[in-house]
Amino acid sequence: MAERVVAIINQKGGVGKTTTSTNLTHALAKSGKKVTVIDLDPQGHLAVSFGVINPNMSGIDEVMLGNTEIVQNLIPVRDNLQLIIAGPRLQEIEQLTEGGAKRGDLLRKALHENLDDQDFVFIDCPPSSGVLVANALFAADEILIPMASDFLALQGLSHMMGTIKRFETVLKKNYKLSLVMSRYASTRRISKDVLNTILQHFPEQVLTTVIRETALLAECPSFGKTILEYRPGSRSARDFRSLATDFLEHKVM
Amino acid sequence: MAEKEDENNLIGFDPLAWMNDESLATGGSTKNTETDSKNDVDNKQGLKVESNTFEDNITEEVLDVNIDSETVADPNNQQNEDIIDDSKITLDATLNIQNVAALYERLVNQLENQNQIEIDASAVVSIDTATLQLLIVLKQTAIKLHKEVIIDFPSDRFIEAAELLGLSEMLEVDQAAAGFF
Ligand SMILES: Nc1ncnc2c1ncn2[C@@H]1O[C@H](COP(=O)(O)OP(=O)(O)OP(=O)(O)O)[C@@H](O)[C@H]1O
Ligand SMILES: [Mg+2]
């Protein structure tokens, strides 16, 4: 197993999970770390964000279903960075209702004794709290929660924490948990209040660098490029490079 | 849910306030490494507190271990005290987060009035972690009160779910117990 298995998770949609998964992993890979990132969302947006569009390939779906090994599904997408796509059958796993009691454990089993040479495995989770997310929580020892800076995101975070606490209790785990402000609307006044509220509850758990809302970040997925390729000199590219440093050195607010 | 005093604050109420009320502390660095629901039960008022927590915060189904996520027919009309008086409770076939608050209230009331509760789990075809956790809390509460909670005739699915989560021992259900049924 890789040194650190990190689930990028938030059951609220559109908060920046995939954007963080794409750009943070690329920044880490560029800094020399060996990174594998798994697209655990049947929507398959992570693969698209890296410019991988091939619906006929299998991915983590067949791995979890036990039909193939994880090492056979690694796609090298950038230097030091490999991707495992969602695959067309991932949605089936989310909806699987028979098939025995072991469903929560599929991903952890698949990762077991695999990817030993990797510094990090990241898991880009879907915006839900079903079987797929359960699998991510079983497999991960770290959680990174991307957050938007609006009120409903705060409400969503409350739900999320309820879920995480239940998993901690049941799995007898204590996750290393951090948050990143991944869609920070710096022009809105409420953003600061949202951030302050989060800081009250998560002292020393919010990564120092705030990823601001920018047009460029919304543009780059359609070109299959990370921000570090699309506009390497931009403020957003700097944000993600500095977020990678925060992540490695645990720099928090 | 504390109202903010600060006139300038744009957050009307803080949805995360419950995190401070919990004996289970925030996700980073705390004592819930220990065992399951021990912490839940450690404080004496744990019962009422927990029942709020369940109701307010755990409103969707997660970690649905071997279970389908359909809702069950009758959870809500069980909420009031007037239903309970026999010491035997039969669990519904499908147990999930939607009805965990109601079930919890019912079981706690029962435990207050009785020295022993028997829970018939033979009909269970689907149970989620929230419900399993509830049963753990209940069992540990009972021990503190020198009372007893017995889970009778656990179905295979019940046992499977408990085993998967490593809870079968705490719940005192195992294959042997199932054999009777
Ligand atoms: N900081 C940002 N600035 C501008 N746009 C952003 C930013 N972060 C994310 N976006 C855009 O917002 C949309 C949603 O982001 P993203 O897909 O990363 O969220 P998600 O949490 O993965 O969504 P889902 O829950 O659907 O998986 C995308 O179009 C993305 O390009
Ligand atoms: Mg996404």
PDB file of N, CA and C in Angstrom, chain A residues 58-94:
ATOM      1  N   SER A  58     -11.725  -0.492 -19.034  1.00  0.00           N
ATOM      2  CA  SER A  58     -12.133  -0.772 -17.662  1.00  0.00           C
ATOM      3  C   SER A  58     -11.295   0.091 -16.727  1.00  0.00           C
ATOM      4  N   GLY A  59     -11.715   0.123 -15.486  1.00  0.00           N
ATOM      5  CA  GLY A  59     -10.997   0.937 -14.518  1.00  0.00           C
ATOM      6  C   GLY A  59     -11.195   0.363 -13.133  1.00  0.00           C
ATOM      7  N   ILE A  60     -11.412   1.255 -12.187  1.00  0.00           N
ATOM      8  CA  ILE A  60     -11.561   0.796 -10.801  1.00  0.00           C
ATOM      9  C   ILE A  60     -12.831  -0.051 -10.644  1.00  0.00           C
ATOM     10  N   ASP A  61     -13.772   0.107 -11.570  1.00  0.00           N
ATOM     11  CA  ASP A  61     -14.995  -0.709 -11.528  1.00  0.00           C
ATOM     12  C   ASP A  61     -14.675  -2.201 -11.566  1.00  0.00           C
ATOM     13  N   GLU A  62     -13.931  -2.611 -12.599  1.00  0.00           N
ATOM     14  CA  GLU A  62     -13.640  -4.045 -12.732  1.00  0.00           C
ATOM     15  C   GLU A  62     -12.670  -4.516 -11.649  1.00  0.00           C
ATOM     16  N   VAL A  63     -11.834  -3.593 -11.186  1.00  0.00           N
ATOM     17  CA  VAL A  63     -10.936  -3.957 -10.088  1.00  0.00           C
ATOM     18  C   VAL A  63     -11.755  -4.279  -8.840  1.00  0.00           C
ATOM     19  N   MET A  64     -12.717  -3.418  -8.549  1.00  0.00           N
ATOM     20  CA  MET A  64     -13.536  -3.637  -7.357  1.00  0.00           C
ATOM     21  C   MET A  64     -14.438  -4.852  -7.510  1.00  0.00           C
ATOM     22  N   LEU A  65     -14.822  -5.135  -8.720  1.00  0.00           N
ATOM     23  CA  LEU A  65     -15.657  -6.306  -8.951  1.00  0.00           C
ATOM     24  C   LEU A  65     -14.835  -7.593  -8.975  1.00  0.00           C
ATOM     25  N   GLY A  66     -13.519  -7.435  -8.846  1.00  0.00           N
ATOM     26  CA  GLY A  66     -12.662  -8.609  -8.737  1.00  0.00           C
ATOM     27  C   GLY A  66     -12.293  -9.227 -10.071  1.00  0.00           C
ATOM     28  N   ASN A  67     -12.497  -8.507 -11.148  1.00  0.00           N
ATOM     29  CA  ASN A  67     -12.230  -9.090 -12.469  1.00  0.00           C
ATOM     30  C   ASN A  67     -10.850  -8.771 -13.018  1.00  0.00           C
ATOM     31  N   THR A  68     -10.163  -7.837 -12.388  1.00  0.00           N
ATOM     32  CA  THR A  68      -8.824  -7.485 -12.864  1.00  0.00           C
ATOM     33  C   THR A  68      -8.038  -6.869 -11.712  1.00  0.00           C
ATOM     34  N   GLU A  69      -6.726  -6.823 -11.891  1.00  0.00           N
ATOM     35  CA  GLU A  69      -5.872  -6.287 -10.828  1.00  0.00           C
ATOM     36  C   GLU A  69      -5.672  -4.784 -11.011  1.00  0.00           C
ATOM     37  N   ILE A  70      -5.400  -4.121  -9.916  1.00  0.00           N
ATOM     38  CA  ILE A  70      -5.221  -2.680  -9.965  1.00  0.00           C
ATOM     39  C   ILE A  70      -4.042  -2.304 -10.878  1.00  0.00           C
ATOM     40  N   VAL A  71      -2.977  -3.083 -10.843  1.00  0.00           N
ATOM     41  CA  VAL A  71      -1.789  -2.724 -11.620  1.00  0.00           C
ATOM     42  C   VAL A  71      -2.034  -2.775 -13.128  1.00  0.00           C
ATOM     43  N   GLN A  72      -3.047  -3.502 -13.520  1.00  0.00           N
ATOM     44  CA  GLN A  72      -3.358  -3.575 -14.951  1.00  0.00           C
ATOM     45  C   GLN A  72      -4.168  -2.382 -15.427  1.00  0.00           C
ATOM     46  N   ASN A  73      -4.571  -1.542 -14.497  1.00  0.00           N
ATOM     47  CA  ASN A  73      -5.442  -0.441 -14.867  1.00  0.00           C
ATOM     48  C   ASN A  73      -4.828   0.929 -14.644  1.00  0.00           C
ATOM     49  N   LEU A  74      -3.517   0.942 -14.462  1.00  0.00           N
ATOM     50  CA  LEU A  74      -2.851   2.220 -14.234  1.00  0.00           C
ATOM     51  C   LEU A  74      -2.559   2.898 -15.556  1.00  0.00           C
ATOM     52  N   ILE A  75      -3.010   4.124 -15.685  1.00  0.00           N
ATOM     53  CA  ILE A  75      -2.711   4.893 -16.899  1.00  0.00           C
ATOM     54  C   ILE A  75      -1.739   6.006 -16.536  1.00  0.00           C
ATOM     55  N   PRO A  76      -0.543   6.000 -17.107  1.00  0.00           N
ATOM     56  CA  PRO A  76       0.361   7.108 -16.814  1.00  0.00           C
ATOM     57  C   PRO A  76      -0.158   8.365 -17.506  1.00  0.00           C
ATOM     58  N   VAL A  77      -0.509   9.382 -16.734  1.00  0.00           N
ATOM     59  CA  VAL A  77      -1.075  10.582 -17.350  1.00  0.00           C
ATOM     60  C   VAL A  77      -0.100  11.756 -17.399  1.00  0.00           C
ATOM     61  N   ARG A  78       0.806  11.803 -16.423  1.00  0.00           N
ATOM     62  CA  ARG A  78       1.846  12.828 -16.419  1.00  0.00           C
ATOM     63  C   ARG A  78       3.064  12.179 -15.775  1.00  0.00           C
ATOM     64  N   ASP A  79       4.204  12.859 -15.804  1.00  0.00           N
ATOM     65  CA  ASP A  79       5.356  12.324 -15.088  1.00  0.00           C
ATOM     66  C   ASP A  79       4.992  12.122 -13.624  1.00  0.00           C
ATOM     67  N   ASN A  80       5.370  10.975 -13.093  1.00  0.00           N
ATOM     68  CA  ASN A  80       5.116  10.652 -11.678  1.00  0.00           C
ATOM     69  C   ASN A  80       3.639  10.508 -11.321  1.00  0.00           C
ATOM     70  N   LEU A  81       2.762  10.599 -12.296  1.00  0.00           N
ATOM     71  CA  LEU A  81       1.339  10.615 -11.959  1.00  0.00           C
ATOM     72  C   LEU A  81       0.589   9.588 -12.784  1.00  0.00           C
ATOM     73  N   GLN A  82      -0.094   8.682 -12.099  1.00  0.00           N
ATOM     74  CA  GLN A  82      -0.902   7.714 -12.829  1.00  0.00           C
ATOM     75  C   GLN A  82      -2.354   7.761 -12.373  1.00  0.00           C
ATOM     76  N   LEU A  83      -3.216   7.428 -13.326  1.00  0.00           N
ATOM     77  CA  LEU A  83      -4.654   7.552 -13.116  1.00  0.00           C
ATOM     78  C   LEU A  83      -5.308   6.189 -13.234  1.00  0.00           C
ATOM     79  N   ILE A  84      -6.313   5.956 -12.388  1.00  0.00           N
ATOM     80  CA  ILE A  84      -7.196   4.809 -12.591  1.00  0.00           C
ATOM     81  C   ILE A  84      -8.584   5.379 -12.860  1.00  0.00           C
ATOM     82  N   ILE A  85      -9.095   5.099 -14.035  1.00  0.00           N
ATOM     83  CA  ILE A  85     -10.386   5.705 -14.400  1.00  0.00           C
ATOM     84  C   ILE A  85     -11.537   4.989 -13.697  1.00  0.00           C
ATOM     85  N   ALA A  86     -12.708   5.591 -13.790  1.00  0.00           N
ATOM     86  CA  ALA A  86     -13.880   5.035 -13.107  1.00  0.00           C
ATOM     87  C   ALA A  86     -14.327   3.723 -13.761  1.00  0.00           C
ATOM     88  N   GLY A  87     -14.418   3.748 -15.067  1.00  0.00           N
ATOM     89  CA  GLY A  87     -14.915   2.564 -15.780  1.00  0.00           C
ATOM     90  C   GLY A  87     -16.429   2.561 -15.853  1.00  0.00           C
ATOM     91  N   PRO A  88     -16.967   1.919 -16.897  1.00  0.00           N
ATOM     92  CA  PRO A  88     -18.398   2.004 -17.156  1.00  0.00           C
ATOM     93  C   PRO A  88     -19.287   1.298 -16.127  1.00  0.00           C
ATOM     94  N   ARG A  89     -18.714   0.411 -15.335  1.00  0.00           N
ATOM     95  CA  ARG A  89     -19.573  -0.349 -14.417  1.00  0.00           C
ATOM     96  C   ARG A  89     -19.550   0.165 -12.981  1.00  0.00           C
ATOM     97  N   LEU A  90     -18.910   1.305 -12.783  1.00  0.00           N
ATOM     98  CA  LEU A  90     -18.794   1.799 -11.403  1.00  0.00           C
ATOM     99  C   LEU A  90     -20.164   2.106 -10.784  1.00  0.00           C
ATOM    100  N   GLN A  91     -21.039   2.628 -11.626  1.00  0.00           N
ATOM    101  CA  GLN A  91     -22.393   2.930 -11.140  1.00  0.00           C
ATOM    102  C   GLN A  91     -23.100   1.680 -10.603  1.00  0.00           C
ATOM    103  N   GLU A  92     -22.789   0.543 -11.207  1.00  0.00           N
ATOM    104  CA  GLU A  92     -23.405  -0.708 -10.733  1.00  0.00           C
ATOM    105  C   GLU A  92     -23.021  -0.991  -9.292  1.00  0.00           C
ATOM    106  N   ILE A  93     -21.790  -0.685  -8.961  1.00  0.00           N
ATOM    107  CA  ILE A  93     -21.335  -0.962  -7.592  1.00  0.00           C
ATOM    108  C   ILE A  93     -22.113  -0.086  -6.614  1.00  0.00           C
ATOM    109  N   GLU A  94     -22.339   1.167  -7.026  1.00  0.00           N
ATOM    110  CA  GLU A  94     -23.116   2.058  -6.168  1.00  0.00           C
ATOM    111  C   GLU A  94     -24.513   1.494  -5.933  1.00  0.00           C
TER     112      GLU A  94
END
